[in-house]
Amino acid sequence: MKANRKRAAGVAEKRILIVDDHPMTRYGIAQLIGQEPDLEMCGEVDNADRALAAVKTLKPDLVVADLAMPGKSGLELIRDLKAQYPEVAVLVVSMHDESIYAERVLRAGGRGYLMKSAGGEKLLQAIRRVLHGKVSVSEAMSDRIMNVFAGHRPGGARDSTLAALTEREFGVFELLGQGLTTRETAKNLHISAKTVETHRSHIVDMLKLKGSSQLTKFAICW
């Protein structure tokens, strides 16, 4: 019925693909989009590989994606989409702190970042902003990013060092802060335990810490 009303109104709908491994999140976003005459959910998938296949067949204008998913992360998905389908915009909607991830998302090729706690109205605003070719982040994050690109990175020396970690290293650091063991981290990131240990050692050196135990304490408190 809603789709019929949209067609009857002659509205040019923008097609949106939802990528999130939580069914309730996908359902909520789909319900929100379904109420809007200018937006259409063209599909929903639960991981990055299925997202790439869906983009090829469904040809969305916008991908709304989470960051944390089984297999490839949202950041890896953004890079793949930028390489294969540069015309498709990506808006990240995540529970992870914007101050930590938004800059990484934009550098990867994403066009916006919104925390899931922001609510439906903010999500629709972000969707439309990105669809109009603009970048969508919070005002505070916009100021922070402008400072970064101007060469004035906020935070202490260790915050700057964390920003310089690779995506995989940062993923190891984040999971360490959540209390995961080396084996659990390896399983979560689909890498070997030996690789996790190598990343941990490198992070310790970069942060100028005194060993793995100090790294763990720092990651949990950060």
Tab-separated table of C-alpha atoms in Angstrom:
chain	number	residue	atom	x	y	z
A	1	MET	CA	0.000	0.000	0.000
A	2	LYS	CA	2.806	2.443	0.897
A	3	ALA	CA	4.656	1.593	-2.304
A	4	ASN	CA	1.460	2.202	-4.301
A	5	ARG	CA	1.019	5.610	-2.668
A	6	LYS	CA	4.589	6.505	-3.583
A	7	ARG	CA	4.080	5.526	-7.212
A	8	ALA	CA	0.772	7.356	-7.340
A	9	ALA	CA	2.459	10.514	-6.074
A	10	GLY	CA	5.046	10.286	-8.841
A	11	VAL	CA	7.938	10.522	-6.376
A	12	ALA	CA	11.425	9.600	-7.593
A	13	GLU	CA	12.592	7.239	-4.887
A	14	LYS	CA	16.211	6.812	-3.853
A	15	ARG	CA	17.102	3.167	-3.385
A	16	ILE	CA	18.725	2.135	-0.102
A	17	LEU	CA	20.441	-1.123	0.830
A	18	ILE	CA	20.718	-1.942	4.545
A	19	VAL	CA	23.751	-3.911	5.743
A	20	ASP	CA	23.629	-5.021	9.376
A	21	ASP	CA	23.949	-8.393	11.077
A	22	HIS	CA	21.158	-7.619	13.576
A	23	PRO	CA	17.679	-8.406	12.156
A	24	MET	CA	15.915	-6.008	14.529
A	25	THR	CA	18.145	-3.132	13.415
A	26	ARG	CA	17.463	-3.880	9.763
A	27	TYR	CA	13.736	-4.071	10.507
A	28	GLY	CA	13.747	-0.748	12.340
A	29	ILE	CA	15.586	1.089	9.571
A	30	ALA	CA	13.360	-0.518	6.942
A	31	GLN	CA	10.219	0.614	8.762
A	32	LEU	CA	11.582	4.146	9.009
A	33	ILE	CA	12.484	4.309	5.318
A	34	GLY	CA	9.134	2.798	4.321
A	35	GLN	CA	7.305	5.840	5.694
A	36	GLU	CA	9.190	8.261	3.446
A	37	PRO	CA	7.818	9.047	-0.046
A	38	ASP	CA	11.264	9.755	-1.523
A	39	LEU	CA	13.064	6.698	-0.125
A	40	GLU	CA	12.845	2.982	-0.860
A	41	MET	CA	14.558	0.051	0.813
A	42	CYS	CA	15.674	-2.091	-2.112
A	43	GLY	CA	17.228	-4.851	0.003
A	44	GLU	CA	18.823	-5.948	3.257
A	45	VAL	CA	21.796	-8.231	3.974
A	46	ASP	CA	23.793	-9.254	7.025
A	47	ASN	CA	27.433	-9.117	5.909
A	48	ALA	CA	29.879	-7.392	3.589
A	49	ASP	CA	30.183	-10.171	0.995
A	50	ARG	CA	26.423	-10.332	0.514
A	51	ALA	CA	26.362	-6.543	0.370
A	52	LEU	CA	28.736	-6.480	-2.600
A	53	ALA	CA	26.609	-9.034	-4.429
A	54	ALA	CA	23.437	-7.088	-3.615
A	55	VAL	CA	24.882	-3.802	-4.851
A	56	LYS	CA	25.677	-5.447	-8.185
A	57	THR	CA	22.116	-6.691	-8.705
A	58	LEU	CA	19.997	-4.114	-6.859
A	59	LYS	CA	21.940	-0.966	-7.818
A	60	PRO	CA	21.174	1.129	-4.718
A	61	ASP	CA	21.878	4.841	-4.481
A	62	LEU	CA	22.958	4.499	-0.858
A	63	VAL	CA	24.260	1.749	1.410
A	64	VAL	CA	23.484	2.133	5.115
A	65	ALA	CA	25.973	-0.117	6.889
A	66	ASP	CA	27.113	-1.120	10.349
A	67	LEU	CA	30.811	-1.363	11.194
A	68	ALA	CA	30.971	-4.592	13.191
A	69	MET	CA	29.838	-7.598	11.167
A	70	PRO	CA	30.928	-11.224	10.743
A	71	GLY	CA	33.793	-11.547	8.274
A	72	LYS	CA	34.774	-8.276	6.639
A	73	SER	CA	34.246	-5.131	8.677
A	74	GLY	CA	32.212	-2.156	7.556
A	75	LEU	CA	35.428	-0.295	6.802
A	76	GLU	CA	36.565	-3.062	4.471
A	77	LEU	CA	33.151	-2.993	2.802
A	78	ILE	CA	33.464	0.763	2.219
A	79	ARG	CA	36.836	0.316	0.522
A	80	ASP	CA	35.497	-2.484	-1.681
A	81	LEU	CA	32.480	-0.407	-2.669
A	82	LYS	CA	34.620	2.618	-3.435
A	83	ALA	CA	36.816	0.491	-5.692
A	84	GLN	CA	34.029	-1.396	-7.462
A	85	TYR	CA	31.010	0.936	-7.276
A	86	PRO	CA	32.302	4.493	-6.675
A	87	GLU	CA	28.908	5.966	-7.548
A	88	VAL	CA	27.264	4.305	-4.514
A	89	ALA	CA	27.366	6.417	-1.349
A	90	VAL	CA	27.845	4.813	2.082
A	91	LEU	CA	26.455	6.005	5.416
A	92	VAL	CA	27.689	4.164	8.505
A	93	VAL	CA	25.213	3.721	11.364
A	94	SER	CA	26.975	2.172	14.321
A	95	MET	CA	26.963	1.823	18.089
A	96	HIS	CA	30.699	2.623	18.156
A	97	ASP	CA	31.901	6.026	19.335
A	98	GLU	CA	31.835	8.563	16.517
A	99	SER	CA	34.918	10.340	17.856
A	100	ILE	CA	36.937	7.159	17.268
A	101	TYR	CA	35.530	5.849	14.002
A	102	ALA	CA	34.072	8.705	11.954
A	103	GLU	CA	37.416	9.914	10.650
A	104	ARG	CA	38.377	6.375	9.644
A	105	VAL	CA	35.075	5.940	7.814
A	106	LEU	CA	35.540	9.168	5.855
A	107	ARG	CA	39.131	8.312	4.976
A	108	ALA	CA	37.959	4.910	3.713
A	109	GLY	CA	35.464	6.603	1.389
A	110	GLY	CA	32.280	6.751	3.452
A	111	ARG	CA	30.097	9.847	3.260
A	112	GLY	CA	28.690	9.919	6.765
A	113	TYR	CA	28.676	8.510	10.272
A	114	LEU	CA	25.798	8.306	12.728
A	115	MET	CA	25.593	6.577	16.076
A	116	LYS	CA	22.596	4.282	16.534
A	117	SER	CA	21.613	6.180	19.659
A	118	ALA	CA	20.880	9.291	17.549
A	119	GLY	CA	17.365	8.151	16.634
A	120	GLY	CA	15.157	7.983	13.550
A	121	GLU	CA	14.863	11.679	12.721
A	122	LYS	CA	18.640	12.122	12.732
A	123	LEU	CA	19.004	9.034	10.553
A	124	LEU	CA	16.633	10.399	7.912
A	125	GLN	CA	18.466	13.718	7.965
A	126	ALA	CA	21.798	11.928	7.503
A	127	ILE	CA	20.426	9.770	4.676
A	128	ARG	CA	19.126	12.773	2.753
A	129	ARG	CA	22.279	14.775	3.340
A	130	VAL	CA	24.467	11.993	1.965
A	131	LEU	CA	22.107	11.416	-0.976
A	132	HIS	CA	22.523	15.107	-1.831
A	133	GLY	CA	26.279	14.644	-2.081
A	134	LYS	CA	27.184	16.069	1.305
A	135	VAL	CA	29.081	14.631	4.264
A	136	SER	CA	27.050	13.875	7.374
A	137	VAL	CA	28.643	13.833	10.835
A	138	SER	CA	27.763	15.575	14.074
A	139	GLU	CA	28.717	19.232	14.507
A	140	ALA	CA	31.309	18.330	17.132
A	141	MET	CA	32.829	15.712	14.861
A	142	SER	CA	32.845	18.105	11.919
A	143	ASP	CA	34.922	20.600	13.928
A	144	ARG	CA	37.272	17.833	15.038
A	145	ILE	CA	37.806	16.571	11.492
A	146	MET	CA	38.456	20.079	10.204
A	147	ASN	CA	41.139	20.455	12.888
A	148	VAL	CA	42.689	17.141	11.907
A	149	PHE	CA	42.909	18.054	8.233
A	150	ALA	CA	44.314	21.444	9.226
A	151	GLY	CA	47.088	19.659	11.098
A	152	HIS	CA	45.745	20.248	14.603
A	153	ARG	CA	44.847	16.779	15.852
A	154	PRO	CA	43.150	16.911	19.278
A	155	GLY	CA	44.066	14.617	22.133
A	156	GLY	CA	47.346	13.489	23.621
A	157	ALA	CA	50.273	11.740	21.999
A	158	ARG	CA	48.759	8.284	22.501
A	159	ASP	CA	45.474	9.359	20.905
A	160	SER	CA	47.436	10.474	17.860
A	161	THR	CA	49.313	7.165	17.835
A	162	LEU	CA	46.060	5.200	17.995
A	163	ALA	CA	44.807	7.137	14.986
A	164	ALA	CA	47.901	5.966	13.104
A	165	LEU	CA	47.227	2.257	13.717
A	166	THR	CA	46.121	0.168	10.759
A	167	GLU	CA	42.501	-0.999	10.729
A	168	ARG	CA	43.550	-4.504	11.744
A	169	GLU	CA	45.759	-3.228	14.583
A	170	PHE	CA	42.976	-0.987	15.810
A	171	GLY	CA	40.574	-3.923	15.679
A	172	VAL	CA	42.928	-5.956	17.867
A	173	PHE	CA	43.260	-3.033	20.282
A	174	GLU	CA	39.500	-2.575	20.509
A	175	LEU	CA	38.791	-6.257	21.180
A	176	LEU	CA	41.547	-6.311	23.771
A	177	GLY	CA	39.763	-3.470	25.518
A	178	GLN	CA	36.603	-5.570	25.549
A	179	GLY	CA	38.442	-8.255	27.492
A	180	LEU	CA	38.811	-10.828	24.709
A	181	THR	CA	41.675	-13.294	24.842
A	182	THR	CA	44.176	-13.723	22.028
A	183	ARG	CA	42.334	-16.789	20.765
A	184	GLU	CA	38.938	-15.046	20.939
A	185	THR	CA	40.348	-12.008	19.126
A	186	ALA	CA	41.817	-14.227	16.413
A	187	LYS	CA	38.489	-15.989	15.909
A	188	ASN	CA	36.574	-12.705	15.807
A	189	LEU	CA	38.911	-11.163	13.215
A	190	HIS	CA	39.432	-14.392	11.242
A	191	ILE	CA	43.211	-14.293	11.666
A	192	SER	CA	45.683	-16.549	13.469
A	193	ALA	CA	46.592	-16.197	17.145
A	194	LYS	CA	50.198	-15.630	16.069
A	195	THR	CA	49.102	-12.671	13.933
A	196	VAL	CA	47.188	-11.228	16.875
A	197	GLU	CA	50.321	-11.473	19.020
A	198	THR	CA	52.338	-9.717	16.321
A	199	HIS	CA	49.835	-6.871	16.206
A	200	ARG	CA	49.806	-6.622	20.004
A	201	SER	CA	53.584	-6.384	20.109
A	202	HIS	CA	53.579	-3.646	17.493
A	203	ILE	CA	50.900	-1.667	19.344
A	204	VAL	CA	52.906	-1.925	22.588
A	205	ASP	CA	55.945	-0.489	20.798
A	206	MET	CA	53.967	2.297	19.137
A	207	LEU	CA	52.292	3.338	22.393
A	208	LYS	CA	55.586	3.052	24.287
A	209	LEU	CA	54.081	0.735	26.880
A	210	LYS	CA	55.924	-1.777	29.058
A	211	GLY	CA	54.275	-4.961	27.877
A	212	SER	CA	51.028	-6.778	27.193
A	213	SER	CA	49.614	-6.325	30.687
A	214	GLN	CA	49.992	-2.542	30.486
A	215	LEU	CA	48.481	-2.602	27.011
A	216	THR	CA	45.465	-4.495	28.319
A	217	LYS	CA	44.926	-1.986	31.131
A	218	PHE	CA	45.278	0.924	28.714
A	219	ALA	CA	42.859	-0.606	26.189
A	220	ILE	CA	40.217	-1.294	28.857
A	221	CYS	CA	40.457	2.227	30.311
A	222	TRP	CA	40.565	3.979	26.924
